[in-house]
XYZ file of N, CA, C and O in Angstrom:
628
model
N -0.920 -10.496 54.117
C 0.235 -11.155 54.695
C 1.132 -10.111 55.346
O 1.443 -9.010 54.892
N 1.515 -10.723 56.601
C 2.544 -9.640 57.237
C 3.698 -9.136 57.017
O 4.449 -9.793 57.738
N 4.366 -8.294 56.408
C 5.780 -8.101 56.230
C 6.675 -9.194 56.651
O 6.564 -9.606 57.806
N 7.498 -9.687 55.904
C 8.794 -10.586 55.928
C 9.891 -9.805 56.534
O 10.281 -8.726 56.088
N 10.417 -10.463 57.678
C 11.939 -10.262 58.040
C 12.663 -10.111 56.869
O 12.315 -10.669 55.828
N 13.837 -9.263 56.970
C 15.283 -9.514 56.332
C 15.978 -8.814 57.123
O 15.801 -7.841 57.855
N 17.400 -9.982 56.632
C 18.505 -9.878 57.468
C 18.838 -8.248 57.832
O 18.557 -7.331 57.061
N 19.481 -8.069 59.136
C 20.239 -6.439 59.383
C 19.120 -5.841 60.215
O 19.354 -5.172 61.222
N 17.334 -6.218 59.565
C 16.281 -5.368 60.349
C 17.194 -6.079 61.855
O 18.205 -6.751 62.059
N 15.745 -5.220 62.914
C 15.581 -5.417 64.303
C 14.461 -6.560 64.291
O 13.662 -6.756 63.375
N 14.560 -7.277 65.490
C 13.766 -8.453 65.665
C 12.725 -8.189 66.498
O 12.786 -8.121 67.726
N 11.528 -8.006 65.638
C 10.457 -7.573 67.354
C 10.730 -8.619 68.331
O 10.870 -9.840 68.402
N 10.740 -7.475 69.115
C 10.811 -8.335 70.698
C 9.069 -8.837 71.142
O 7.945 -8.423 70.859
N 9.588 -9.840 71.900
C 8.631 -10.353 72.037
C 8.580 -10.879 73.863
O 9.511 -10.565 74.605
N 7.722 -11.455 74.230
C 7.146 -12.231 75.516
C 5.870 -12.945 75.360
O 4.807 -12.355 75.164
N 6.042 -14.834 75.493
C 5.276 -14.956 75.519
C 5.390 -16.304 76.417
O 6.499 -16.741 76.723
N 4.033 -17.026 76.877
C 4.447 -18.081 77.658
C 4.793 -19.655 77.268
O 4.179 -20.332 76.444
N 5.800 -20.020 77.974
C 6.125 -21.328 77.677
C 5.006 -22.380 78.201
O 3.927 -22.150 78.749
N 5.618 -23.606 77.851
C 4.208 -24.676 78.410
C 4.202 -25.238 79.535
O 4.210 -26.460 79.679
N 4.182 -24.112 80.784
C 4.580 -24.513 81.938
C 4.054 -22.945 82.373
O 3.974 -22.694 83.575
N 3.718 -21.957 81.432
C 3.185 -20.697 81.538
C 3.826 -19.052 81.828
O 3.418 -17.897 81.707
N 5.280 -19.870 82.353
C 6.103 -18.989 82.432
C 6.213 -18.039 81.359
O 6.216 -18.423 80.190
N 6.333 -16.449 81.772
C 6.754 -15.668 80.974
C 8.663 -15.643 79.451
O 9.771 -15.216 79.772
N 8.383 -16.088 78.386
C 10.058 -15.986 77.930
C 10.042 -14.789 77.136
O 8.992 -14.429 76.603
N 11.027 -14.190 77.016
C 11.047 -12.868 76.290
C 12.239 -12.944 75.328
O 13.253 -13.498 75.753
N 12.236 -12.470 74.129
C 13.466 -12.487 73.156
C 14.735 -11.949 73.917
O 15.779 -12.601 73.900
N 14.583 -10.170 74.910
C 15.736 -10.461 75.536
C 16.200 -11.329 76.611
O 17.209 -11.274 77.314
N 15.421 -11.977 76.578
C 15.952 -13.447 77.331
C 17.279 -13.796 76.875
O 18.064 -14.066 77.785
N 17.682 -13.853 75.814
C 18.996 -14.475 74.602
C 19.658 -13.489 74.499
O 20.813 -13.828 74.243
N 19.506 -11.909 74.590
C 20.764 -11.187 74.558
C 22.032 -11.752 75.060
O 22.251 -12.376 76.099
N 22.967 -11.334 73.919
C 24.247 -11.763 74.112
C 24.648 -13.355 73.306
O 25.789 -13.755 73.079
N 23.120 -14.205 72.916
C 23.236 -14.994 72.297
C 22.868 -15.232 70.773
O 22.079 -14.350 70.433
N 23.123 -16.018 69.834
C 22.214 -16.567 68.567
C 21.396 -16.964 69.246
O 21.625 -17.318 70.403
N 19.491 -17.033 68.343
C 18.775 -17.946 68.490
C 17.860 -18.027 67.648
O 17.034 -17.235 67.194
N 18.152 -19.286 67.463
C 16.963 -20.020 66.215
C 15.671 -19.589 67.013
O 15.581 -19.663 68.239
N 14.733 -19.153 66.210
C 13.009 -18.707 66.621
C 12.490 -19.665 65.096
O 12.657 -19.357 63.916
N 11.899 -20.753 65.626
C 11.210 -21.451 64.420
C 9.792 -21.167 64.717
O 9.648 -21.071 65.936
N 8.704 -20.998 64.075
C 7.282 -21.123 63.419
C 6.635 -22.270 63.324
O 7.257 -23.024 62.575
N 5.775 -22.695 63.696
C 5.306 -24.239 63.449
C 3.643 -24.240 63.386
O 3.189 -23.708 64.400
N 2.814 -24.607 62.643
C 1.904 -24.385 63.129
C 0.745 -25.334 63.862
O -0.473 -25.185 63.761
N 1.439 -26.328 64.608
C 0.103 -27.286 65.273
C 1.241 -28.520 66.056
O 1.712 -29.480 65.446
N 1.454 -28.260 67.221
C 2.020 -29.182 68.403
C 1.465 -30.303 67.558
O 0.796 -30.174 66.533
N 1.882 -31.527 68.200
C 1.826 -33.251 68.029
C 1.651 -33.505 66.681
O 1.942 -34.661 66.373
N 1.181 -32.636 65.572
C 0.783 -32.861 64.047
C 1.903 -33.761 63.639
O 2.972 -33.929 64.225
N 1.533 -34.238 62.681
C 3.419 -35.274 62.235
C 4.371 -34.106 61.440
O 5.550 -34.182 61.789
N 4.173 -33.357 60.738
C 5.520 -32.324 60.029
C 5.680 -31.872 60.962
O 6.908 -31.852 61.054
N 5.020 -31.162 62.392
C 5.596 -30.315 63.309
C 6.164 -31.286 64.021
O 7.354 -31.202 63.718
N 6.057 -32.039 64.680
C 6.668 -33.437 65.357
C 8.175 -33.431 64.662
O 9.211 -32.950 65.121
N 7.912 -34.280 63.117
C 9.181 -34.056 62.993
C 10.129 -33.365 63.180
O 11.256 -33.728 63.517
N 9.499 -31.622 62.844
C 10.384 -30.980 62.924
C 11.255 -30.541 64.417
O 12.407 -30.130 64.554
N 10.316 -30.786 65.303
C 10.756 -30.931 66.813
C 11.421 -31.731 67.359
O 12.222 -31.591 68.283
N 11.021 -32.873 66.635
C 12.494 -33.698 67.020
C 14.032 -34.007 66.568
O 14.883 -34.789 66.993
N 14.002 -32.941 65.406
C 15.100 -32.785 64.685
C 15.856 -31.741 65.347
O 17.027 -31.913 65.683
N 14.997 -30.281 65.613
C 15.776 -29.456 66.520
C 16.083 -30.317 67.995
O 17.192 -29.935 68.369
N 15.732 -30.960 68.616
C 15.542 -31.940 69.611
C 16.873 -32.422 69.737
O 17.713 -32.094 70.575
N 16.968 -33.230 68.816
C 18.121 -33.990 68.507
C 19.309 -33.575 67.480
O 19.847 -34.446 66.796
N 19.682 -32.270 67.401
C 20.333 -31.184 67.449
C 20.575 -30.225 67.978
O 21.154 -29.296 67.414
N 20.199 -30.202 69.176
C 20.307 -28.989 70.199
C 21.823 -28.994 70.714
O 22.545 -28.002 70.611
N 22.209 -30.123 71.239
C 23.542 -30.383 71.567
C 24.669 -29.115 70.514
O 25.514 -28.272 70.815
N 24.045 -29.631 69.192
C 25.523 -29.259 68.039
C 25.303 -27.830 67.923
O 26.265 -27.078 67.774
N 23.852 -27.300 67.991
C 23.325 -26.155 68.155
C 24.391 -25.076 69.327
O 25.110 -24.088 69.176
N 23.937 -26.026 70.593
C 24.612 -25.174 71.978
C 26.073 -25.031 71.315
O 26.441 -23.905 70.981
N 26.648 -25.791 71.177
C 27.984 -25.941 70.947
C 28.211 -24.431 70.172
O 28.670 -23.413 70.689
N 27.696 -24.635 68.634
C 28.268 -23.416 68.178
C 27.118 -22.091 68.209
O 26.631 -21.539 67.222
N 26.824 -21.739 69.854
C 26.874 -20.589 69.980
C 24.795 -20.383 69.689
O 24.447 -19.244 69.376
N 23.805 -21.323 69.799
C 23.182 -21.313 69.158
C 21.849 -21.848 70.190
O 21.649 -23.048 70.379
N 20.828 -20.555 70.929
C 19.820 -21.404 71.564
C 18.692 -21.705 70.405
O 18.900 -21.528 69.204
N 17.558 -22.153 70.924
C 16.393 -23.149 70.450
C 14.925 -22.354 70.736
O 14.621 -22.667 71.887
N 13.940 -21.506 70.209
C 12.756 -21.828 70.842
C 12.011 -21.703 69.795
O 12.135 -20.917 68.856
N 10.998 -22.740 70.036
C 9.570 -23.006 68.856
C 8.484 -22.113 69.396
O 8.130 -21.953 70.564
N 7.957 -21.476 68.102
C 6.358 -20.562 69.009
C 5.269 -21.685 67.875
O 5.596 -22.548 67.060
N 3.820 -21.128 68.337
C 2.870 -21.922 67.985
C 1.710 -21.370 68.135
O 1.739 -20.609 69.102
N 0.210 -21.417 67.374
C -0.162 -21.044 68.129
C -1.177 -21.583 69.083
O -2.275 -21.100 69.361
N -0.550 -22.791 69.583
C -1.163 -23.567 70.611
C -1.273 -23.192 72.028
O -0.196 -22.644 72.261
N -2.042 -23.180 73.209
C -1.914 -23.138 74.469
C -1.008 -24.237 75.095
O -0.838 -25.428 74.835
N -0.349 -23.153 76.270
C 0.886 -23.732 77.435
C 0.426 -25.510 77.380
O 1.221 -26.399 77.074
N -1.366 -25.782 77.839
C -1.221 -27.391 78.005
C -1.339 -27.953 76.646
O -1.330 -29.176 76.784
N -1.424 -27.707 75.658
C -0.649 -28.317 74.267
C 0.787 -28.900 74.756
O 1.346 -29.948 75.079
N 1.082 -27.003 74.532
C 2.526 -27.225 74.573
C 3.397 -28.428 75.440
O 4.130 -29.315 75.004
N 3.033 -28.107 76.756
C 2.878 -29.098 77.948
C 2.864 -30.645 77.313
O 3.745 -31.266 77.908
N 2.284 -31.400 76.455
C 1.688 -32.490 76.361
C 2.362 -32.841 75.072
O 2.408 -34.038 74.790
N 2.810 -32.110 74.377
C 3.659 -32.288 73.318
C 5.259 -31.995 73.806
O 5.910 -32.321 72.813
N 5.989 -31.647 74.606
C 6.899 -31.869 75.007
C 7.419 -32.930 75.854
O 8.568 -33.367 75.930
N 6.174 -33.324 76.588
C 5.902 -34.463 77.401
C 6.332 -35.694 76.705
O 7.197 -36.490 77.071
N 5.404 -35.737 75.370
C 5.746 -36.801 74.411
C 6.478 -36.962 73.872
O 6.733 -38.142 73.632
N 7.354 -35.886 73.286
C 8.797 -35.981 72.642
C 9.615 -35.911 73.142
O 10.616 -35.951 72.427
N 9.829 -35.786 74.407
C 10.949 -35.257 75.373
C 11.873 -34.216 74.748
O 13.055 -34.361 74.436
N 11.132 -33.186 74.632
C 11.492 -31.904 73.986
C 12.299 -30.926 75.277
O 11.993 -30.711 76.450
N 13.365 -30.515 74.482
C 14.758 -29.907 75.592
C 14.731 -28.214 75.124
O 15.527 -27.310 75.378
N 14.233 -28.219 74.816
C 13.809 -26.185 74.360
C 12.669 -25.728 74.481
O 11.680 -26.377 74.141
N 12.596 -24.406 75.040
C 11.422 -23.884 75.161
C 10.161 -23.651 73.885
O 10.106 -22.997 72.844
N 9.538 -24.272 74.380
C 7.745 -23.827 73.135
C 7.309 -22.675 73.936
O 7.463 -22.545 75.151
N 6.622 -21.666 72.942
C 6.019 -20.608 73.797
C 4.920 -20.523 72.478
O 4.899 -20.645 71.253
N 3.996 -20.214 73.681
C 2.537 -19.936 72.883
C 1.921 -18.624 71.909
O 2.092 -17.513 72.409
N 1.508 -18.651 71.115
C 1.104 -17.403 70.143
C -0.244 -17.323 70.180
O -0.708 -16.991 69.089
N -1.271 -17.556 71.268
C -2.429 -17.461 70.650
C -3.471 -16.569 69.944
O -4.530 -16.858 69.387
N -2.816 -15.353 70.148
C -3.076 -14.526 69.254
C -2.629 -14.097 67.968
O -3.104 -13.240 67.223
N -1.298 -15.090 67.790
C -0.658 -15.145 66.805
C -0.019 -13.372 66.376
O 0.189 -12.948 65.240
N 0.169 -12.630 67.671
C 1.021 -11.305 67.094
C 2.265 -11.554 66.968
O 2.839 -11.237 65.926
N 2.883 -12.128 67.930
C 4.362 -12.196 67.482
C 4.345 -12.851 66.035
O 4.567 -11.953 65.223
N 4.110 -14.455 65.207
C 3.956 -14.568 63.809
C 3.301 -13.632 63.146
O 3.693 -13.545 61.982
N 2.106 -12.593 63.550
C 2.738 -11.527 62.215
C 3.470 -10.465 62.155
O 3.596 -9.671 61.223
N 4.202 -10.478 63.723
C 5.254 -9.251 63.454
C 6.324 -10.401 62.795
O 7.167 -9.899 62.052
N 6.371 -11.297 62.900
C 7.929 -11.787 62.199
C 7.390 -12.465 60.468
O 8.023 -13.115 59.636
N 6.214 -12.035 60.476
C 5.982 -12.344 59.041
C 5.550 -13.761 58.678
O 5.328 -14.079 57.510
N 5.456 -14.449 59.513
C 4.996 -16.030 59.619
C 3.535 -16.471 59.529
O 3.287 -17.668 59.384
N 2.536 -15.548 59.610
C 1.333 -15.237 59.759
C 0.624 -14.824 58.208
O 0.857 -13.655 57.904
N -0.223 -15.619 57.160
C -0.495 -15.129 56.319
C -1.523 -16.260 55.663
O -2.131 -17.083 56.347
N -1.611 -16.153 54.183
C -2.195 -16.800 53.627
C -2.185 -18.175 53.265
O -1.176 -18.454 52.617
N -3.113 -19.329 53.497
C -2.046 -20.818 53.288
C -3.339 -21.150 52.617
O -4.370 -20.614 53.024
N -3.366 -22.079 51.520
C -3.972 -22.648 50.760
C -3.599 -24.586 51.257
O -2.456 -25.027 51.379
N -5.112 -25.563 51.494
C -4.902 -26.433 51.612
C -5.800 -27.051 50.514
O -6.677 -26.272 50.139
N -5.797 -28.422 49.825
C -6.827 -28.567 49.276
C -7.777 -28.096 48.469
O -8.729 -28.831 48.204
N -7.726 -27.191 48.095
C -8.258 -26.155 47.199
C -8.762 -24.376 48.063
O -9.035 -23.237 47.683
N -8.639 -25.126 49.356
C -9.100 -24.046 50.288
C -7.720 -22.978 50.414
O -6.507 -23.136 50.275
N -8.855 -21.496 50.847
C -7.603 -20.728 50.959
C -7.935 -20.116 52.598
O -9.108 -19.987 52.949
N -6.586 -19.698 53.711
C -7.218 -19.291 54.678
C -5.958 -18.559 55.318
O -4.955 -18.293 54.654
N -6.055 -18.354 56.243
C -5.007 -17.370 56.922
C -4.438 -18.506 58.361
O -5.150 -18.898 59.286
N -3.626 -18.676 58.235
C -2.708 -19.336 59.060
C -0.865 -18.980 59.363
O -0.162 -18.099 58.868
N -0.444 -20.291 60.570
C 0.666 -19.930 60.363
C 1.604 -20.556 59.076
O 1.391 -21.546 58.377
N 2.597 -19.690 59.052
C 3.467 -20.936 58.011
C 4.547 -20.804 58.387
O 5.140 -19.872 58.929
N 4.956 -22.284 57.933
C 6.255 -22.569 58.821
C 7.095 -21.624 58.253
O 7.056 -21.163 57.112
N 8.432 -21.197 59.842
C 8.961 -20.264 59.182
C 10.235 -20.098 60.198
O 9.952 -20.140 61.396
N 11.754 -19.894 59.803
C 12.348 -19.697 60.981
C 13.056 -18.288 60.721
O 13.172 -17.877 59.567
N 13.513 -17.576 61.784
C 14.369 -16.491 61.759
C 15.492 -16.969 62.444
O 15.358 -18.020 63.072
N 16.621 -16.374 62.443
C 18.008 -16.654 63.444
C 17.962 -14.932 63.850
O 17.724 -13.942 63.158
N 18.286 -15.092 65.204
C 18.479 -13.535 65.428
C 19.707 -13.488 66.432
O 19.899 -14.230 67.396
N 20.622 -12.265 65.902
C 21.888 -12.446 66.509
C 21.658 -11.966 67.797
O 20.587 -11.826 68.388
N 23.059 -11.677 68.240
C 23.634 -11.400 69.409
C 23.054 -10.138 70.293
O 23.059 -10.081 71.522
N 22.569 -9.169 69.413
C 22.439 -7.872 69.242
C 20.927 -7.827 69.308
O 20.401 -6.823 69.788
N 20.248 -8.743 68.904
C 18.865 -8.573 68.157
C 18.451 -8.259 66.955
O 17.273 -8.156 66.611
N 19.367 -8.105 66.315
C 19.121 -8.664 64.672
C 19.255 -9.784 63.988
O 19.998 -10.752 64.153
N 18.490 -9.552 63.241
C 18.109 -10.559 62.063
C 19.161 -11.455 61.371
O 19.421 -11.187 60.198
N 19.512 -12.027 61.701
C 20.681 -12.743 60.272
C 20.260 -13.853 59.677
O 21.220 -14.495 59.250
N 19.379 -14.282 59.496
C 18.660 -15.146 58.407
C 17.241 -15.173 58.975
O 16.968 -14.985 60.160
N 16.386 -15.424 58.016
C 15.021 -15.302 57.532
C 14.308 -16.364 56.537
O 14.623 -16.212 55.357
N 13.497 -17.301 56.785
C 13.480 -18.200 55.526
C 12.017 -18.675 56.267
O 11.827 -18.851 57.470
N 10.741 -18.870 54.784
C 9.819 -18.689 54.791
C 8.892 -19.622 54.266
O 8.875 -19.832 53.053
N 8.369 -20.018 54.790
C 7.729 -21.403 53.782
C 8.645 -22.873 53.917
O 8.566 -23.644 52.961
N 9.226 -23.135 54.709
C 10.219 -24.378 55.254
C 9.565 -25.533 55.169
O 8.343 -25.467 55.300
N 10.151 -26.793 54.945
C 9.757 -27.781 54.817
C 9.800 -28.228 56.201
O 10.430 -27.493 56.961
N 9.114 -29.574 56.838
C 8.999 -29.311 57.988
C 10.607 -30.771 58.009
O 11.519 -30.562 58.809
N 10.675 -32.007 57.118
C 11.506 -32.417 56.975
C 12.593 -32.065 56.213
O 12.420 -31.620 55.078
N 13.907 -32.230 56.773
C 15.007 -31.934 56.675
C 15.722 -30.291 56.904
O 16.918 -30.028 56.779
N 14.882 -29.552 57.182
C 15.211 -28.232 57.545
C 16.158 -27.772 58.669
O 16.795 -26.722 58.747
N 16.106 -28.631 59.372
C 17.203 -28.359 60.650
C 18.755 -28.470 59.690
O 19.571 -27.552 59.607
N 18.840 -29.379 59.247
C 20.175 -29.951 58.536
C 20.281 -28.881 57.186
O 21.426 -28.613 56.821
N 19.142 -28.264 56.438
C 19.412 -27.602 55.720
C 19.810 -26.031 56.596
O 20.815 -25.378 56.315
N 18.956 -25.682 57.514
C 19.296 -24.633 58.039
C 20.670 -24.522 58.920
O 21.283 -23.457 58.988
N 21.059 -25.589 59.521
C 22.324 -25.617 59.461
C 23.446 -25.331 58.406
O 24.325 -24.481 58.551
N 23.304 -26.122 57.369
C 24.189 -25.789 56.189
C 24.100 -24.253 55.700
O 25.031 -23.569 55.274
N 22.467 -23.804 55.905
C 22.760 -22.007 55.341
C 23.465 -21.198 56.410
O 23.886 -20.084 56.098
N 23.651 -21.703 57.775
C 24.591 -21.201 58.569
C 25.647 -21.792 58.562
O 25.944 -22.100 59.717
N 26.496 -22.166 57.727
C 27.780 -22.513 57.667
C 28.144 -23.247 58.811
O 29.352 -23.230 59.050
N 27.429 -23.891 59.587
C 27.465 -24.813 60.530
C 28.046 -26.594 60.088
O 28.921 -27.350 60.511
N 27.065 -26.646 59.103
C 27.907 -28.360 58.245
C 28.089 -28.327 57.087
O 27.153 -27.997 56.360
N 29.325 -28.651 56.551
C 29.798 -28.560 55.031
C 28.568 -29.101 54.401
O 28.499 -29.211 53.176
């Protein structure tokens, strides 16, 4: 398993393409917060959910100071076809080699069913203004996590 973020490190930088193929790069957001969530499989129902929760929180997100992007490690026409369907308002960018999840530690061992194998797991970082780290959290549920990860950012009582 790949080393885990914690808060204060540096955030590997990254570039990778959205589902439209375009190049996005972490300093893309200099100067901003941004949620970087982990997911591992476009249209699945926990990743769904969880896309439409950041989805339909992006608004309260922008507001306080806060962009959006999901990686995966699906290809651009996934991505493409699952944004299509959810009418998804933040960038997806593709991992298919899955380096960026194991530089951010998202990349490791997952047990299903009795099986054991190496996958992603859900996982989000917040990375500040600067490019550091200020929260890290590993193993996320795919429901209710937006609203909890809000609350660990002092965002909703």
């Amino acid at each position: 398993m790949a080393a885990r973020l914690e808060p204060g490190r540096k955030a590997p930088d990254f570039t990778l393409p959205d589902a439209q193929g375009r190049p996005v790069s972490l300093a893309d957001y200099r100067g901003r917060r941004v949620v970087v969530y982990f997911y591992p499989k476009a249209s699945t129902p926990g990743c769904t959910t969880q896309a439409c929760d950041f989805r339909d929180s992006l608004e309260r997100f922008a507001a306080d100071g806060f962009a959006v992007v999901g990686i995966s490690p699906d290809g651009p026409e996934a991505l493409a076809r699952f944004v299509d369907a959810e009418a998804l308002t933040f960038p997806l960018l593709s991992d298919a080699d899955h380096r960026v999840a194991e530089a951010y530690g998202a990349w490791g061992e997952k047990k299903n069913y009795g099986k054991t194998y190496e996958g992603l797991v859900r996982s989000t970082v917040v990375v500040g203004p600067e490019g550091d780290v200020e929260l890290a959290q590993y193993n996320v549920r795919a429901t209710g996590h937006v609203a909890k990860l809000r609350r660990d950012l002092g965002l909703d009582a």
